[in-house]
Short mmCIF file of C-alpha atoms and ligand atoms in Angstrom, two decimals:
data_model
loop_
_atom_site.label_atom_id
_atom_site.label_comp_id
_atom_site.label_asym_id
_atom_site.label_seq_id
_atom_site.Cartn_x
_atom_site.Cartn_y
_atom_site.Cartn_z
CA MET A 205 10.13 26.82 -1.13
CA ARG A 206 9.62 25.03 -4.36
CA ILE A 207 9.74 21.34 -5.02
CA ALA A 208 8.99 18.92 -7.85
CA MET A 209 7.47 15.42 -7.33
CA ILE A 210 8.49 12.98 -10.06
CA GLY A 211 5.66 10.42 -10.43
CA ALA A 212 1.97 11.15 -9.91
CA GLY A 213 1.13 7.73 -8.30
CA TYR A 214 -0.22 6.99 -4.82
CA VAL A 215 2.92 8.38 -3.14
CA GLY A 216 3.83 11.24 -5.48
CA LEU A 217 0.31 12.58 -5.77
CA VAL A 218 -0.45 12.29 -2.02
CA SER A 219 2.87 13.72 -0.83
CA GLY A 220 2.82 16.42 -3.47
CA ALA A 221 -0.66 17.57 -2.45
CA CYS A 222 0.34 17.38 1.23
CA PHE A 223 3.52 19.42 0.78
CA ALA A 224 1.42 21.98 -1.07
CA GLU A 225 -0.88 22.05 1.96
CA PHE A 226 2.23 22.74 4.12
CA GLY A 227 2.73 25.85 2.05
CA VAL A 228 5.32 24.61 -0.41
CA ASP A 229 5.02 25.31 -4.14
CA VAL A 230 4.78 21.90 -5.73
CA THR A 231 4.94 20.70 -9.34
CA VAL A 232 3.92 17.07 -9.88
CA MET A 233 5.43 15.62 -13.03
CA ASP A 234 4.56 12.34 -14.66
CA VAL A 235 5.48 10.73 -17.98
CA ASP A 236 1.85 9.54 -18.45
CA PRO A 237 0.10 12.32 -20.41
CA ASP A 238 -3.36 10.88 -19.65
CA LYS A 239 -2.72 11.09 -15.87
CA ILE A 240 -1.53 14.66 -16.09
CA ALA A 241 -4.37 15.73 -18.46
CA GLY A 242 -6.85 14.14 -16.03
CA LEU A 243 -5.31 15.84 -12.99
CA ARG A 244 -5.42 19.23 -14.80
CA ALA A 245 -9.11 18.56 -15.40
CA GLY A 246 -9.63 17.71 -11.73
CA ARG A 247 -9.86 13.91 -12.21
CA MET A 248 -7.93 11.74 -9.71
CA PRO A 249 -6.08 8.74 -11.27
CA ILE A 250 -6.59 6.80 -7.99
CA TYR A 251 -9.17 6.52 -5.26
CA GLU A 252 -7.82 7.85 -1.96
CA PRO A 253 -10.17 9.35 0.56
CA GLY A 254 -9.92 13.18 0.74
CA LEU A 255 -7.39 13.43 -2.14
CA ASP A 256 -9.69 15.09 -4.67
CA LYS A 257 -10.60 17.82 -2.17
CA LEU A 258 -6.95 18.43 -1.09
CA VAL A 259 -5.78 18.57 -4.70
CA ALA A 260 -8.58 20.92 -5.78
CA GLU A 261 -7.88 23.32 -2.88
CA ASN A 262 -4.20 23.50 -3.56
CA VAL A 263 -4.62 23.89 -7.27
CA ARG A 264 -7.04 26.68 -6.64
CA ASN A 265 -4.59 28.52 -4.32
CA GLY A 266 -1.85 28.12 -7.00
CA ARG A 267 0.53 25.95 -4.93
CA LEU A 268 -0.05 22.68 -6.90
CA THR A 269 0.51 22.25 -10.62
CA PHE A 270 0.88 19.28 -12.94
CA THR A 271 3.12 18.77 -15.92
CA THR A 272 4.70 16.18 -18.23
CA ASP A 273 7.65 18.53 -18.87
CA ILE A 274 10.63 17.60 -16.72
CA ASP A 275 12.48 20.88 -17.41
CA ALA A 276 9.46 22.96 -16.26
CA ALA A 277 9.09 20.84 -13.15
CA VAL A 278 12.85 20.98 -12.10
CA LYS A 279 13.45 24.68 -12.90
CA GLY A 280 14.01 26.65 -9.78
CA ALA A 281 13.23 23.72 -7.47
CA ASP A 282 14.95 23.46 -4.04
CA ALA A 283 14.32 19.74 -3.98
CA VAL A 284 13.07 17.14 -6.45
CA PHE A 285 11.48 14.01 -4.99
CA LEU A 286 11.65 10.75 -6.97
CA ALA A 287 8.33 8.88 -6.32
CA VAL A 288 8.36 6.50 -9.24
CA GLY A 289 7.51 2.83 -9.00
CA THR A 290 10.03 0.16 -7.80
CA PRO A 291 8.12 -3.04 -8.70
CA THR A 292 9.53 -6.56 -8.44
CA ARG A 293 12.05 -7.25 -11.23
CA ARG A 294 11.02 -10.13 -13.35
CA GLY A 295 12.95 -13.31 -12.70
CA ASP A 296 14.93 -12.58 -9.53
CA GLY A 297 12.67 -10.82 -7.01
CA HIS A 298 14.95 -7.79 -6.63
CA ALA A 299 13.43 -4.26 -6.86
CA ASP A 300 13.43 -2.99 -10.46
CA LEU A 301 15.25 0.31 -10.28
CA THR A 302 14.87 1.26 -13.97
CA TYR A 303 12.45 4.04 -13.29
CA VAL A 304 14.45 5.48 -10.37
CA TYR A 305 17.67 5.69 -12.27
CA ALA A 306 16.02 7.06 -15.43
CA ALA A 307 14.23 9.74 -13.35
CA ALA A 308 17.44 10.68 -11.49
CA GLU A 309 19.30 11.11 -14.75
CA GLN A 310 16.43 13.24 -16.28
CA VAL A 311 16.30 15.45 -13.22
CA ALA A 312 20.08 15.92 -13.14
CA ARG A 313 20.04 16.98 -16.79
CA ALA A 314 17.23 19.39 -16.24
CA ALA A 315 18.70 20.99 -13.14
CA ASP A 316 19.37 24.68 -13.54
CA GLY A 317 20.83 25.47 -10.13
CA PRO A 318 21.61 23.86 -6.76
CA LEU A 319 19.03 21.24 -5.70
CA VAL A 320 18.51 18.12 -3.66
CA ILE A 321 17.39 14.90 -5.35
CA VAL A 322 15.37 13.01 -2.72
CA THR A 323 14.49 9.33 -3.19
CA LYS A 324 11.01 8.84 -1.76
CA SER A 325 10.46 5.56 -3.67
CA THR A 326 11.29 2.48 -1.63
CA VAL A 327 14.74 1.50 -2.82
CA PRO A 328 17.29 -1.14 -1.74
CA VAL A 329 20.40 -0.27 0.20
CA GLY A 330 22.99 1.13 -2.21
CA THR A 331 20.48 2.87 -4.52
CA GLY A 332 21.22 6.35 -3.08
CA ARG A 333 24.95 5.93 -3.75
CA GLU A 334 24.11 4.88 -7.35
CA VAL A 335 21.94 7.94 -7.70
CA GLN A 336 24.87 10.00 -6.42
CA ALA A 337 27.11 8.38 -9.07
CA ILE A 338 24.54 9.11 -11.85
CA VAL A 339 24.31 12.74 -10.71
CA ARG A 340 28.18 13.16 -10.55
CA ARG A 341 28.45 11.76 -14.10
CA VAL A 342 25.75 14.02 -15.50
CA ARG A 343 26.47 17.14 -13.46
CA PRO A 344 30.08 17.05 -12.21
CA ASP A 345 29.72 20.66 -10.93
CA GLY A 346 28.68 19.38 -7.47
CA GLN A 347 25.43 21.54 -7.28
CA ILE A 348 23.21 18.57 -6.80
CA ALA A 349 23.02 16.73 -3.41
CA VAL A 350 21.25 13.42 -2.81
CA ALA A 351 19.01 12.42 0.10
CA SER A 352 16.75 9.49 1.00
CA ASN A 353 13.33 10.12 2.52
CA PRO A 354 11.36 6.85 2.61
CA GLU A 355 7.60 7.18 2.82
CA PHE A 356 5.53 5.24 5.36
CA LEU A 357 1.91 6.24 4.38
CA ARG A 358 -0.71 3.59 3.95
CA GLU A 359 -3.26 3.55 1.19
CA GLY A 360 -6.74 4.42 2.38
CA SER A 361 -5.39 6.67 5.15
CA ALA A 362 -2.53 8.19 3.14
CA ILE A 363 -3.23 11.91 3.79
CA GLY A 364 -3.53 11.55 7.54
CA ASP A 365 -0.50 9.29 7.60
CA PHE A 366 1.56 11.89 5.66
CA MET A 367 0.29 14.86 7.71
CA ARG A 368 0.74 13.17 11.14
CA PRO A 369 3.45 10.55 10.68
CA ASP A 370 4.98 8.51 13.57
CA ARG A 371 8.37 9.79 12.30
CA VAL A 372 10.16 11.27 9.34
CA VAL A 373 13.40 9.56 8.20
CA ILE A 374 15.99 11.52 6.32
CA GLY A 375 19.04 9.76 4.93
CA VAL A 376 21.70 12.34 4.18
CA ASP A 377 25.38 13.05 4.25
CA ASP A 378 25.29 16.70 3.24
CA ASP A 379 24.44 19.64 5.57
CA ARG A 380 22.84 21.67 2.82
CA ALA A 381 20.51 18.81 1.87
CA LEU A 382 19.58 18.20 5.55
CA ALA A 383 18.71 21.89 5.96
CA VAL A 384 16.43 21.82 2.89
CA MET A 385 14.67 18.68 4.12
CA LYS A 386 14.15 20.12 7.61
CA ARG A 387 12.60 23.22 6.19
CA LEU A 388 10.22 21.20 4.04
CA TYR A 389 9.07 19.22 7.11
CA ARG A 390 8.98 22.18 9.40
CA PRO A 391 5.14 22.13 9.94
CA LEU A 392 5.60 18.61 11.49
CA TYR A 393 7.87 20.08 14.18
CA LEU A 394 4.77 21.81 15.61
CA ILE A 395 3.25 18.44 16.33
CA GLU A 396 6.60 17.16 17.71
CA THR A 397 7.13 14.58 15.02
CA PRO A 398 10.46 12.87 15.59
CA VAL A 399 12.71 13.55 12.61
CA LEU A 400 15.62 11.11 12.29
CA ALA A 401 18.65 12.17 10.30
CA VAL A 402 20.64 9.05 9.51
CA SER A 403 22.96 7.74 6.74
CA ILE A 404 21.45 7.11 3.32
CA GLU A 405 22.07 3.37 3.79
CA SER A 406 20.26 3.40 7.19
CA ALA A 407 17.28 5.32 5.78
CA GLU A 408 16.94 2.80 2.91
CA LEU A 409 17.12 -0.10 5.23
CA ILE A 410 14.65 1.39 7.82
CA LYS A 411 11.94 1.33 5.20
CA TYR A 412 12.41 -2.38 4.26
CA ALA A 413 12.98 -3.52 7.84
CA ALA A 414 9.72 -1.70 9.00
CA ASN A 415 7.67 -3.22 6.14
CA ALA A 416 9.11 -6.70 6.68
CA PHE A 417 8.50 -6.51 10.45
CA LEU A 418 4.83 -5.51 9.92
CA ALA A 419 4.32 -8.26 7.32
CA THR A 420 5.88 -10.73 9.75
CA LYS A 421 3.62 -9.49 12.52
CA ILE A 422 0.48 -10.05 10.38
CA THR A 423 1.80 -13.49 9.31
CA PHE A 424 2.43 -14.43 12.93
CA ILE A 425 -1.12 -13.60 14.01
CA ASN A 426 -2.46 -15.43 10.91
CA GLU A 427 -0.73 -18.63 12.05
CA ILE A 428 -1.83 -18.06 15.64
CA ALA A 429 -5.36 -17.72 14.19
CA ASP A 430 -5.05 -21.14 12.58
CA LEU A 431 -4.02 -22.63 15.91
CA CYS A 432 -6.91 -20.90 17.64
CA GLU A 433 -9.34 -22.68 15.29
CA LYS A 434 -7.84 -26.04 16.23
CA VAL A 435 -7.79 -25.48 20.01
CA GLY A 436 -10.96 -23.47 20.52
CA ALA A 437 -9.39 -20.09 21.34
CA ASP A 438 -10.46 -16.72 19.95
CA VAL A 439 -7.74 -14.90 18.08
CA HIS A 440 -9.07 -11.48 18.85
CA ASP A 441 -8.80 -12.15 22.61
CA VAL A 442 -5.30 -13.54 22.03
CA ALA A 443 -4.30 -10.49 19.91
CA ARG A 444 -5.68 -8.06 22.46
CA GLY A 445 -3.99 -9.88 25.31
CA MET A 446 -0.69 -9.84 23.38
CA GLY A 447 -1.02 -6.25 22.04
CA LEU A 448 -1.64 -4.69 25.43
CA ASP A 449 1.99 -5.53 26.18
CA GLY A 450 3.67 -2.28 25.14
CA ARG A 451 6.61 -4.22 23.83
CA ILE A 452 4.35 -5.86 21.24
CA GLY A 453 1.68 -3.23 20.46
CA ARG A 454 -1.95 -3.70 19.32
CA LYS A 455 -1.70 -2.69 15.68
CA PHE A 456 -1.23 -5.04 12.76
CA LEU A 457 -2.47 -8.06 14.72
CA HIS A 458 -5.68 -8.48 12.66
CA PRO A 459 -5.86 -11.94 11.00
CA GLY A 460 -6.99 -12.34 7.45
CA PRO A 461 -6.48 -14.08 4.12
CA GLY A 462 -2.83 -12.95 3.94
CA TYR A 463 -1.30 -9.53 3.38
CA GLY A 464 -1.35 -8.01 -0.06
CA GLY A 465 -0.83 -4.54 -1.56
CA SER A 466 1.71 -2.57 -3.49
CA CYS A 467 4.36 -2.72 -0.75
CA PHE A 468 4.55 -5.68 1.66
CA PRO A 469 4.79 -8.45 -0.94
CA LYS A 470 7.41 -6.76 -3.21
CA ASP A 471 9.37 -5.23 -0.33
CA THR A 472 9.71 -8.43 1.69
CA LEU A 473 10.93 -10.25 -1.46
CA ALA A 474 13.41 -7.46 -2.27
CA LEU A 475 14.73 -7.42 1.33
CA ALA A 476 15.19 -11.19 1.26
CA ARG A 477 17.18 -10.92 -2.03
CA THR A 478 19.29 -8.06 -0.75
CA ALA A 479 20.16 -10.07 2.41
CA GLN A 480 20.91 -13.24 0.35
CA ASP A 481 23.26 -11.21 -1.86
CA ALA A 482 24.95 -9.82 1.18
CA GLY A 483 25.54 -13.38 2.56
CA VAL A 484 23.23 -12.87 5.52
CA PRO A 485 19.88 -14.42 4.53
CA ILE A 486 17.02 -13.25 6.79
CA ARG A 487 15.20 -16.58 7.22
CA LEU A 488 12.43 -15.09 9.28
CA VAL A 489 11.44 -12.83 6.32
CA GLU A 490 11.87 -15.72 3.82
CA ALA A 491 9.44 -17.81 5.94
CA THR A 492 6.95 -14.96 6.09
CA ILE A 493 6.91 -14.67 2.33
CA ALA A 494 6.43 -18.44 1.95
CA VAL A 495 3.74 -18.66 4.58
CA ASN A 496 1.85 -15.67 3.20
CA GLU A 497 1.89 -16.98 -0.34
CA ALA A 498 0.67 -20.40 0.78
CA ARG A 499 -2.02 -18.86 2.87
CA LYS A 500 -3.73 -17.12 -0.05
CA ALA A 501 -4.01 -20.53 -1.93
CA GLN A 502 -5.20 -22.17 1.27
CA MET A 503 -8.06 -19.60 1.47
CA ALA A 504 -9.27 -20.72 -1.96
CA ASP A 505 -9.17 -24.34 -0.82
CA ARG A 506 -11.08 -23.42 2.28
CA ILE A 507 -13.85 -21.83 0.24
CA LEU A 508 -13.96 -24.76 -2.22
CA ALA A 509 -14.24 -27.15 0.83
CA ALA A 510 -17.16 -25.07 2.23
CA LEU A 511 -19.06 -25.57 -1.04
CA GLY A 512 -19.15 -29.34 -0.51
CA PRO A 513 -17.83 -32.31 -2.54
CA SER A 514 -18.72 -30.81 -5.98
CA PRO A 515 -18.05 -27.00 -6.09
CA ALA A 516 -18.37 -26.83 -9.93
CA GLY A 517 -21.54 -24.97 -10.85
CA LYS A 518 -21.98 -23.45 -7.35
CA ARG A 519 -22.38 -19.64 -7.02
CA VAL A 520 -20.19 -17.56 -4.72
CA GLY A 521 -20.77 -13.90 -3.91
CA VAL A 522 -17.47 -12.18 -3.06
CA LEU A 523 -17.51 -9.03 -0.98
CA GLY A 524 -14.44 -6.85 -1.51
CA VAL A 525 -11.59 -7.56 -3.96
CA THR A 526 -9.08 -4.73 -3.43
CA PHE A 527 -6.18 -5.53 -1.13
CA LYS A 528 -7.65 -3.45 1.69
CA PRO A 529 -10.62 -1.09 2.21
CA GLU A 530 -10.64 2.55 1.10
CA THR A 531 -8.48 1.99 -1.95
CA ASP A 532 -9.00 0.92 -5.54
CA ASP A 533 -5.51 -0.66 -5.65
CA MET A 534 -5.47 -4.29 -6.81
CA ARG A 535 -1.73 -4.84 -6.59
CA ASP A 536 -1.05 -8.26 -5.02
CA ALA A 537 -4.56 -8.38 -3.61
CA PRO A 538 -5.38 -11.85 -2.16
CA SER A 539 -8.39 -11.91 -4.55
CA LEU A 540 -5.94 -12.24 -7.48
CA VAL A 541 -4.88 -15.67 -6.15
CA ILE A 542 -8.21 -16.78 -4.72
CA LEU A 543 -10.76 -15.92 -7.38
CA PRO A 544 -8.88 -17.56 -10.31
CA LYS A 545 -8.70 -20.81 -8.29
CA LEU A 546 -12.48 -20.68 -7.71
CA VAL A 547 -13.12 -19.97 -11.40
CA ALA A 548 -10.74 -22.85 -12.41
CA ALA A 549 -12.88 -25.18 -10.15
CA GLY A 550 -15.97 -24.20 -12.12
CA VAL A 551 -17.43 -21.90 -9.50
CA GLU A 552 -19.53 -19.03 -10.68
CA VAL A 553 -18.13 -15.94 -9.02
CA ARG A 554 -19.97 -12.68 -8.64
CA ALA A 555 -18.10 -9.90 -6.87
CA PHE A 556 -18.81 -6.58 -5.41
CA ASP A 557 -16.39 -3.89 -4.48
CA PRO A 558 -17.15 -0.21 -3.66
CA GLN A 559 -14.08 0.80 -5.81
CA PRO A 560 -14.04 -1.68 -8.70
CA GLY A 561 -12.02 0.68 -11.04
CA HIS A 562 -8.96 -1.54 -11.51
CA ALA A 563 -10.49 -4.82 -10.50
CA ARG A 564 -12.27 -5.69 -13.73
CA GLN A 565 -9.02 -5.74 -15.71
CA ALA A 566 -7.03 -7.48 -12.96
CA LEU A 567 -9.39 -10.41 -12.42
CA PRO A 568 -10.38 -13.24 -14.82
CA ALA A 569 -13.06 -12.23 -17.33
CA ALA A 570 -15.32 -14.99 -15.87
CA VAL A 571 -15.75 -12.99 -12.58
CA GLY A 572 -18.98 -11.16 -12.76
CA PHE A 573 -19.43 -7.73 -11.07
CA ALA A 574 -22.43 -6.72 -9.07
CA GLN A 575 -23.62 -3.16 -8.33
CA THR A 576 -24.27 -3.74 -4.67
CA ALA A 577 -23.20 -6.22 -1.89
CA LEU A 578 -26.74 -7.71 -1.81
CA ASP A 579 -26.70 -8.12 -5.57
CA ALA A 580 -23.47 -10.08 -5.35
CA ALA A 581 -25.11 -12.30 -2.69
CA LYS A 582 -28.24 -12.84 -4.79
CA GLY A 583 -28.83 -16.57 -5.47
CA ALA A 584 -25.39 -17.49 -4.05
CA ASP A 585 -24.63 -20.72 -2.35
CA ALA A 586 -21.98 -19.02 -0.30
CA VAL A 587 -20.80 -15.47 0.46
CA VAL A 588 -17.10 -14.73 1.08
CA VAL A 589 -15.76 -11.53 2.58
CA LEU A 590 -12.27 -10.77 1.22
CA THR A 591 -11.90 -7.05 2.11
CA GLU A 592 -13.33 -5.42 5.23
CA TRP A 593 -15.10 -2.40 3.70
CA ASN A 594 -17.15 -0.70 6.38
CA GLU A 595 -20.38 -1.03 4.47
CA PHE A 596 -20.16 -4.83 4.85
CA ARG A 597 -20.24 -4.52 8.62
CA ALA A 598 -23.52 -2.62 8.26
CA LEU A 599 -25.29 -5.31 6.15
CA ALA A 600 -28.28 -6.71 8.04
CA PRO A 601 -27.87 -10.53 8.41
CA HIS A 602 -31.51 -11.21 7.60
CA ARG A 603 -31.30 -9.21 4.28
CA LEU A 604 -28.19 -11.15 3.34
CA LYS A 605 -29.87 -14.49 4.17
CA SER A 606 -32.98 -13.76 2.10
CA ALA A 607 -30.87 -12.69 -0.90
CA MET A 608 -28.85 -15.94 -0.87
CA ALA A 609 -29.86 -19.36 -2.12
CA GLY A 610 -27.54 -21.14 0.39
CA ASP A 611 -26.42 -20.46 4.00
CA VAL A 612 -22.66 -20.62 3.82
CA VAL A 613 -20.71 -17.49 4.90
CA LEU A 614 -16.96 -17.36 4.98
CA ASP A 615 -15.83 -14.18 6.64
CA LEU A 616 -12.06 -13.98 5.95
CA ARG A 617 -11.81 -10.58 7.63
CA ASN A 618 -13.97 -11.17 10.74
CA VAL A 619 -16.31 -8.33 10.06
CA TRP A 620 -19.38 -10.04 11.52
CA ASP A 621 -20.26 -11.39 14.97
CA PRO A 622 -20.29 -15.20 14.95
CA ALA A 623 -23.20 -15.56 17.39
CA ALA A 624 -25.38 -13.08 15.45
CA MET A 625 -24.59 -14.78 12.16
CA ARG A 626 -25.44 -18.22 13.49
CA ALA A 627 -28.55 -16.89 15.11
CA ALA A 628 -29.56 -15.61 11.64
CA GLY A 629 -29.23 -19.17 10.36
CA PHE A 630 -25.92 -19.08 8.59
CA ALA A 631 -23.25 -21.75 8.47
CA TYR A 632 -20.81 -19.15 9.39
CA SER A 633 -17.05 -19.39 9.72
CA SER A 634 -14.37 -16.80 10.18
CA ILE A 635 -10.62 -16.65 10.88
CA GLY A 636 -9.34 -17.90 14.29
CA ARG A 637 -12.62 -17.83 16.13
CA PRO A 638 -14.45 -20.79 17.63
P1 LIG B 29 2.62 4.20 -8.78
O1 LIG B 29 2.84 3.10 -9.70
O2 LIG B 29 1.24 4.43 -8.30
O3 LIG B 29 3.16 5.55 -9.44
C1 LIG B 29 4.38 5.73 -10.05
C2 LIG B 29 4.24 6.78 -11.12
O4 LIG B 29 5.56 7.16 -11.58
C3 LIG B 29 3.47 6.40 -12.35
O5 LIG B 29 2.38 7.29 -12.54
C4 LIG B 29 4.46 6.46 -13.47
O6 LIG B 29 3.85 6.86 -14.71
C5 LIG B 29 5.40 7.49 -12.95
N1 LIG B 29 6.76 7.47 -13.57
C6 LIG B 29 7.53 6.39 -13.90
N2 LIG B 29 8.72 6.77 -14.44
C7 LIG B 29 8.69 8.16 -14.48
C8 LIG B 29 9.62 9.13 -14.90
N3 LIG B 29 10.77 8.84 -15.40
N4 LIG B 29 9.21 10.41 -14.78
C9 LIG B 29 8.02 10.75 -14.32
N5 LIG B 29 7.10 9.84 -13.93
C10 LIG B 29 7.43 8.58 -13.98
O7 LIG B 29 3.60 3.96 -7.54
P2 LIG B 29 3.39 4.23 -5.98
O8 LIG B 29 2.48 3.22 -5.44
O9 LIG B 29 3.08 5.66 -5.81
O10 LIG B 29 4.86 3.90 -5.44
C11 LIG B 29 5.95 4.73 -5.67
C12 LIG B 29 7.10 4.34 -4.79
O11 LIG B 29 6.71 4.57 -3.42
C13 LIG B 29 7.39 2.87 -4.83
O12 LIG B 29 8.85 2.68 -4.62
C14 LIG B 29 6.70 2.26 -3.64
O13 LIG B 29 7.31 1.16 -3.11
C15 LIG B 29 6.86 3.42 -2.65
N6 LIG B 29 5.77 3.45 -1.65
C16 LIG B 29 4.46 3.24 -1.97
C17 LIG B 29 3.47 3.29 -1.04
C18 LIG B 29 2.05 2.96 -1.38
O14 LIG B 29 1.24 2.87 -0.47
N7 LIG B 29 1.65 2.88 -2.62
C19 LIG B 29 3.79 3.62 0.26
C20 LIG B 29 5.12 3.92 0.65
C21 LIG B 29 6.09 3.82 -0.37
C1 LIG B 30 1.92 -0.61 3.88
C2 LIG B 30 2.59 -0.01 5.09
O1 LIG B 30 1.71 -0.19 6.32
C3 LIG B 30 2.95 1.36 4.94
O2 LIG B 30 3.68 1.87 6.10
C4 LIG B 30 3.89 1.49 3.71
O3 LIG B 30 4.27 2.79 3.47
C5 LIG B 30 3.17 0.87 2.49
O4 LIG B 30 2.74 -0.50 2.79
P1 LIG B 30 -0.50 -0.42 2.75
O5 LIG B 30 0.05 -1.58 1.95
O6 LIG B 30 -1.02 0.70 2.04
O7 LIG B 30 0.68 0.07 3.67
O8 LIG B 30 -1.61 -0.93 3.75
P2 LIG B 30 -1.62 -1.77 5.13
O9 LIG B 30 -2.62 -1.14 5.98
O10 LIG B 30 -0.18 -1.87 5.75
O11 LIG B 30 -2.05 -3.23 4.75
C6 LIG B 30 -1.23 -4.11 3.94
C7 LIG B 30 -1.85 -5.44 3.88
O12 LIG B 30 -1.82 -6.09 5.15
C8 LIG B 30 -3.32 -5.46 3.50
O13 LIG B 30 -3.55 -6.57 2.64
C9 LIG B 30 -4.04 -5.64 4.78
O14 LIG B 30 -5.27 -6.22 4.61
C10 LIG B 30 -3.09 -6.60 5.54
N1 LIG B 30 -3.21 -6.42 6.96
C11 LIG B 30 -2.92 -5.25 7.61
C12 LIG B 30 -3.73 -7.52 7.72
O15 LIG B 30 -4.05 -8.58 7.20
N2 LIG B 30 -3.82 -7.39 9.11
C13 LIG B 30 -3.45 -6.23 9.77
O16 LIG B 30 -3.56 -6.28 11.03
C14 LIG B 30 -2.98 -5.18 8.98
#
């Protein structure tokens, strides 16, 4: 089989490389010539563990190629996946579908035979039908079918998530398109992955409902963590006790400074807008969005309060600025709200992140960058953990203590043991623990 992946971002590049690993011939196409030139030279445009090796292997065996030429990508393809961005549209919070519709039209124009256009981007209900309308207008010959195949991978564990998903969702109303999709995902049948064939509308909504549910789950445990702090309970014990109930589940009950990333913030907002437009506002999701936004600002206030009555001129070492570990993605990272507030209060901020590639451009110029975690802590009045990179867990408390000038540690990801940190002489606080 032969496919094209339109968009060489986190999703397009990872799923393209994984389909190639499944034995499919894949051409990844992007409008960004620098990205494609880099990929051809073996340079990854993003940090995702294992991706460089997977890409190199599949380029070597001839199953994975890169191009900026849409005609070359689409020629002879059985399916063309749209994996372009769907960011928040300025002004109204809806998903911006400009890139999806432009790509759909380009693919339809370039098609030279029967094919399936598959929307892998996260798109609001109704987008698949609009793609069908575009296709019918450009190619009235009926050779092109349309399907929806939302992607559930997480950054940082994207390859494993793609190769061993909990389920594959296919939105389709055409038998030929369903047959093509089932063939593409055939390797997953061996590991008994459930494959759900549903309507295009249901597939589109499954993606938003799943993301909104997970964002709500995180927000719920964050608020329970706040209550734990007031009443002397430990949020990890509460989360474990809740999560062992199979109806609740243990995952996504880790408290923190608020969820970020390229999906939850924009997708919860887009779902809320879709529901408002449909006359059935989802108040639970609206509350999740508001609580999470407020939380990020509250975290900055909490850091400032820990610095005492006059935070101006104090030094803070920040460990981790990406929205989660094992990625270089800064989209909607809590650090983007928290660090500017510290800088505005006159705090001297020195950050360390193992993948600082996009962080320097995204954060205020006043934020300094250190080469190591201990270097960020050097001379600091306080150290704040914003992202739970594994290497922070391994930092010896006595080494951290001797690097710092002060003793304040705010662990907003609960990476360290409170008793050990207090024994090492820190004024240590974390989220939802006594
Ligand atoms: P991204 O911004 O990393 O990549 C998008 C790429 O598409 C860019 O390289 C851009 O140059 C390219 N592009 C835009 N228009 C194009 C066109 N007409 N032709 C060819 N290339 C074009 O985006 P992403 O994070 O990979 O997300 C893509 C979609 O997948 C979004 O809808 C997102 O919501 C969804 N998604 C993302 C994740 C994730 O973890 N990042 C997970 C699941 C779903
Ligand atoms: C998310 C979805 O999980 C994935 O299915 C979808 O395809 C894309 O969006 P991603 O954003 O890459 O994936 O990472 P995820 O692990 O879900 O984390 C998102 C945010 O929630 C991060 O800021 C993370 O720190 C936070 N989070 C996650 C918590 O605060 N607590 C948790 O228990 C889990």
